[in-house]
Amino acid sequence: MSALWTSAEIAEATGGTVSADFEVSGVTFDSREVQEGDLFVAMPGTVHDGHKFVGKAIDAGAAGLLVSEPQDHPHVLVDKVDEALEALGRAARARLDDKAVVIGVTGSVGKTSTKEALYAALDRTSHGAAHRSVKSYNNHTGVPLSLARMPRETCFGVFEMGMNHAGEISALTRMVRPHIAVVNAIAPAHIENLGSIEAIADAKAEIFEGLEPGGTAIVPEASDQRDRLVRAARGLAERTLTFGGEEGDAAVLHAVPARRGTLVTARLPSRELTFTIAQPGEHWVSNALAVLAAVGVAGGDVAVAGLALADMGGLAGRGQRHAVPVNGGEALLIDESYNANPASMEATLKTLASEKGRKVAVLGAMKELGEEGPALHAALAAPILAAGVDQLVLVGDEMKALEDALSGQLAMTRVADADQATEALLSTIRPGDAILVKASNSVGLAKLVASVAGGQA
């Protein structure tokens, strides 16, 4: 394979000046992630300036630097590093020409899981020629970084786009320029900033603004915002496909729980397909329909994509499962600690309901819900009771409304933080328990998962 970037290509893309010739095999702006041969991008920051970590990056093996201050090491000097990274991302997208199919993914819940499933499906069907944004690099710095990392030999590119405010996805999608734009779900995440579920749908629909000519929009059929999304795609997408519900272009004909996940027979735009999804839960069935619809439009092999869905493991913080040793036995811990909103809480509680054994839920606050926060937290009482939760640990002041709504109906305790939640869980965990851990990322329950799944139970 050829170099990811040469210094001359970086300078041409960014308008910078080369101090010495070099080639790089990767790109990063985190000095802790530098690998041998990387380009280190010295991003400005509100807390730390990347230029302070140039020495650390060189020691770790960086082959070149993208900087706005002259250095004693091979570099490309630019006026503004953040703008240069965006330019490099655009250049990566431009050099694909018509050689690759690019897919953009957004949504209120499950977009990272959908992106990872799309990547797994297309990577298998292209024999390793797929690329995607890693982690949750979905904002104004993560998207251009993910683009800049895209090999020139890429056949399929999958990019996640997120937002906190209106207008953010509009800028991102114009960098990505997708051929296919997927909105996988609409839910009241970020409602504090956007004000209404309709405004959230409008902000997510901005992804259609970057569609290439002849592009396809893929939206959820069963969503209350379905018609709003379809209207937003008009004039921007050549065609719009829906998934889910009875009338979706990609829809479930039959689904049954399997020993591991769900066995599904689906009607797709091109054919019927029976496949297994490794991850349990109705939300994963919905995500899979979106994935298979996109794979079909992209020209991938949907049957091979179905095999990839069967092999997918859970992602850390997004459904990863851990067997936790407990007093000579084991408990199941389901790690959903990365994010939470009302829709994803209800979906994962349904998954917990299907598990065997005593059901324990450690639930932390859902952030960015604004004035509706107390009511939306209290509304979790019904799905918690429907899931048959036996023991409940609530984390954070925002969960007081839920505690009040459930008063006297099941065993529960409310604690202040992740450390106290860990103590509370360890004091109650038993062999055979099924434990769900879910909260917004800022609550910090990943720390609980690391402690308990690390064998301290």
Short mmCIF file of N, CA and C in Angstrom, two decimals, residues 100-159:
data_model
loop_
_atom_site.label_atom_id
_atom_site.label_comp_id
_atom_site.label_asym_id
_atom_site.label_seq_id
_atom_site.Cartn_x
_atom_site.Cartn_y
_atom_site.Cartn_z
N ALA A 100 -15.06 5.21 -4.59
CA ALA A 100 -15.61 4.68 -3.35
C ALA A 100 -17.04 5.17 -3.15
N VAL A 101 -17.77 4.44 -2.33
CA VAL A 101 -19.10 4.85 -1.88
C VAL A 101 -18.95 5.33 -0.44
N VAL A 102 -19.45 6.54 -0.18
CA VAL A 102 -19.33 7.14 1.15
C VAL A 102 -20.71 7.20 1.79
N ILE A 103 -20.78 6.78 3.05
CA ILE A 103 -22.03 6.72 3.79
C ILE A 103 -21.91 7.58 5.04
N GLY A 104 -22.88 8.44 5.27
CA GLY A 104 -22.95 9.23 6.49
C GLY A 104 -24.04 8.69 7.39
N VAL A 105 -23.78 8.69 8.70
CA VAL A 105 -24.73 8.15 9.67
C VAL A 105 -24.95 9.18 10.78
N THR A 106 -26.20 9.44 11.10
CA THR A 106 -26.52 10.24 12.27
C THR A 106 -27.78 9.69 12.90
N GLY A 107 -28.15 10.25 14.04
CA GLY A 107 -29.32 9.81 14.78
C GLY A 107 -29.17 10.17 16.24
N SER A 108 -30.25 10.05 16.97
CA SER A 108 -30.24 10.42 18.39
C SER A 108 -29.71 9.33 19.28
N VAL A 109 -29.83 8.09 18.83
CA VAL A 109 -29.42 6.96 19.65
C VAL A 109 -28.96 5.84 18.72
N GLY A 110 -27.84 5.19 19.05
CA GLY A 110 -27.39 4.04 18.29
C GLY A 110 -26.61 4.33 17.04
N LYS A 111 -26.21 5.61 16.81
CA LYS A 111 -25.52 5.90 15.55
C LYS A 111 -24.12 5.28 15.52
N THR A 112 -23.43 5.24 16.68
CA THR A 112 -22.10 4.62 16.68
C THR A 112 -22.20 3.12 16.41
N SER A 113 -23.18 2.47 17.03
CA SER A 113 -23.38 1.04 16.79
C SER A 113 -23.75 0.77 15.34
N THR A 114 -24.60 1.62 14.78
CA THR A 114 -24.98 1.47 13.37
C THR A 114 -23.77 1.67 12.46
N LYS A 115 -22.96 2.69 12.77
CA LYS A 115 -21.74 2.93 11.99
C LYS A 115 -20.80 1.74 12.05
N GLU A 116 -20.62 1.18 13.24
CA GLU A 116 -19.72 0.03 13.38
C GLU A 116 -20.27 -1.20 12.64
N ALA A 117 -21.59 -1.39 12.69
CA ALA A 117 -22.19 -2.52 11.97
C ALA A 117 -22.05 -2.34 10.46
N LEU A 118 -22.24 -1.13 9.99
CA LEU A 118 -22.05 -0.85 8.56
C LEU A 118 -20.61 -1.12 8.14
N TYR A 119 -19.69 -0.67 8.97
CA TYR A 119 -18.28 -0.90 8.65
C TYR A 119 -17.97 -2.41 8.60
N ALA A 120 -18.46 -3.15 9.61
CA ALA A 120 -18.20 -4.60 9.65
C ALA A 120 -18.76 -5.27 8.40
N ALA A 121 -19.97 -4.86 8.00
CA ALA A 121 -20.61 -5.46 6.83
C ALA A 121 -19.85 -5.13 5.55
N LEU A 122 -19.46 -3.86 5.38
CA LEU A 122 -18.81 -3.45 4.15
C LEU A 122 -17.34 -3.87 4.11
N ASP A 123 -16.71 -3.97 5.26
CA ASP A 123 -15.34 -4.44 5.29
C ASP A 123 -15.26 -5.89 4.84
N ARG A 124 -16.28 -6.67 5.25
CA ARG A 124 -16.28 -8.08 4.83
C ARG A 124 -16.59 -8.20 3.35
N THR A 125 -17.54 -7.43 2.88
CA THR A 125 -17.92 -7.55 1.47
C THR A 125 -16.86 -6.99 0.54
N SER A 126 -15.99 -6.08 1.04
CA SER A 126 -14.93 -5.48 0.20
C SER A 126 -13.57 -6.08 0.48
N HIS A 127 -13.52 -7.11 1.32
CA HIS A 127 -12.27 -7.80 1.65
C HIS A 127 -11.23 -6.84 2.24
N GLY A 128 -11.70 -6.02 3.19
CA GLY A 128 -10.78 -5.16 3.94
C GLY A 128 -10.57 -3.78 3.37
N ALA A 129 -11.38 -3.36 2.40
CA ALA A 129 -11.19 -2.06 1.77
C ALA A 129 -12.19 -1.02 2.27
N ALA A 130 -12.70 -1.19 3.48
CA ALA A 130 -13.63 -0.23 4.07
C ALA A 130 -12.91 0.61 5.12
N HIS A 131 -13.42 1.80 5.36
CA HIS A 131 -12.85 2.73 6.34
C HIS A 131 -14.00 3.35 7.11
N ARG A 132 -13.75 3.65 8.39
CA ARG A 132 -14.80 4.34 9.15
C ARG A 132 -14.16 5.22 10.21
N SER A 133 -14.96 6.16 10.71
CA SER A 133 -14.54 6.96 11.84
C SER A 133 -14.50 6.06 13.07
N VAL A 134 -13.45 6.16 13.86
CA VAL A 134 -13.32 5.32 15.04
C VAL A 134 -13.90 6.04 16.25
N LYS A 135 -14.09 5.25 17.33
CA LYS A 135 -14.65 5.78 18.58
C LYS A 135 -15.93 6.54 18.24
N SER A 136 -16.11 7.71 18.87
CA SER A 136 -17.22 8.59 18.53
C SER A 136 -16.67 9.90 17.97
N TYR A 137 -15.74 9.77 17.03
CA TYR A 137 -15.16 10.96 16.40
C TYR A 137 -16.17 11.49 15.39
N ASN A 138 -17.15 12.26 15.89
CA ASN A 138 -18.26 12.65 15.04
C ASN A 138 -18.53 14.15 15.03
N ASN A 139 -17.57 14.96 15.56
CA ASN A 139 -17.82 16.39 15.64
C ASN A 139 -16.91 17.18 14.70
N HIS A 140 -16.75 18.48 14.96
CA HIS A 140 -16.03 19.36 14.04
C HIS A 140 -14.54 19.06 13.96
N THR A 141 -14.00 18.33 14.93
CA THR A 141 -12.61 17.88 14.83
C THR A 141 -12.52 16.39 14.47
N GLY A 142 -13.44 15.60 15.00
CA GLY A 142 -13.41 14.16 14.76
C GLY A 142 -13.69 13.78 13.33
N VAL A 143 -14.62 14.47 12.67
CA VAL A 143 -14.96 14.13 11.28
C VAL A 143 -13.80 14.43 10.33
N PRO A 144 -13.20 15.63 10.37
CA PRO A 144 -12.06 15.84 9.47
C PRO A 144 -10.88 14.92 9.77
N LEU A 145 -10.66 14.58 11.06
CA LEU A 145 -9.61 13.62 11.38
C LEU A 145 -9.90 12.27 10.75
N SER A 146 -11.15 11.82 10.86
CA SER A 146 -11.54 10.52 10.30
C SER A 146 -11.39 10.51 8.78
N LEU A 147 -11.73 11.62 8.14
CA LEU A 147 -11.53 11.73 6.70
C LEU A 147 -10.05 11.69 6.35
N ALA A 148 -9.24 12.44 7.10
CA ALA A 148 -7.81 12.52 6.81
C ALA A 148 -7.12 11.17 6.97
N ARG A 149 -7.69 10.29 7.78
CA ARG A 149 -7.13 8.95 7.99
C ARG A 149 -7.53 7.96 6.91
N MET A 150 -8.38 8.36 5.97
CA MET A 150 -8.93 7.42 5.00
C MET A 150 -7.91 7.06 3.93
N PRO A 151 -7.57 5.77 3.80
CA PRO A 151 -6.60 5.36 2.77
C PRO A 151 -7.11 5.68 1.37
N ARG A 152 -6.18 5.95 0.48
CA ARG A 152 -6.56 6.28 -0.90
C ARG A 152 -7.15 5.08 -1.63
N GLU A 153 -6.93 3.86 -1.10
CA GLU A 153 -7.47 2.65 -1.72
C GLU A 153 -8.88 2.29 -1.23
N THR A 154 -9.48 3.14 -0.40
CA THR A 154 -10.78 2.85 0.20
C THR A 154 -11.86 2.61 -0.86
N CYS A 155 -12.67 1.57 -0.63
CA CYS A 155 -13.84 1.30 -1.48
C CYS A 155 -15.14 1.79 -0.83
N PHE A 156 -15.21 1.70 0.51
CA PHE A 156 -16.38 2.16 1.25
C PHE A 156 -15.91 2.98 2.45
N GLY A 157 -16.48 4.17 2.60
CA GLY A 157 -16.18 5.00 3.77
C GLY A 157 -17.45 5.23 4.56
N VAL A 158 -17.38 5.05 5.89
CA VAL A 158 -18.55 5.21 6.75
C VAL A 158 -18.21 6.23 7.83
N PHE A 159 -18.99 7.30 7.91
CA PHE A 159 -18.66 8.40 8.82
C PHE A 159 -19.88 8.77 9.67
#
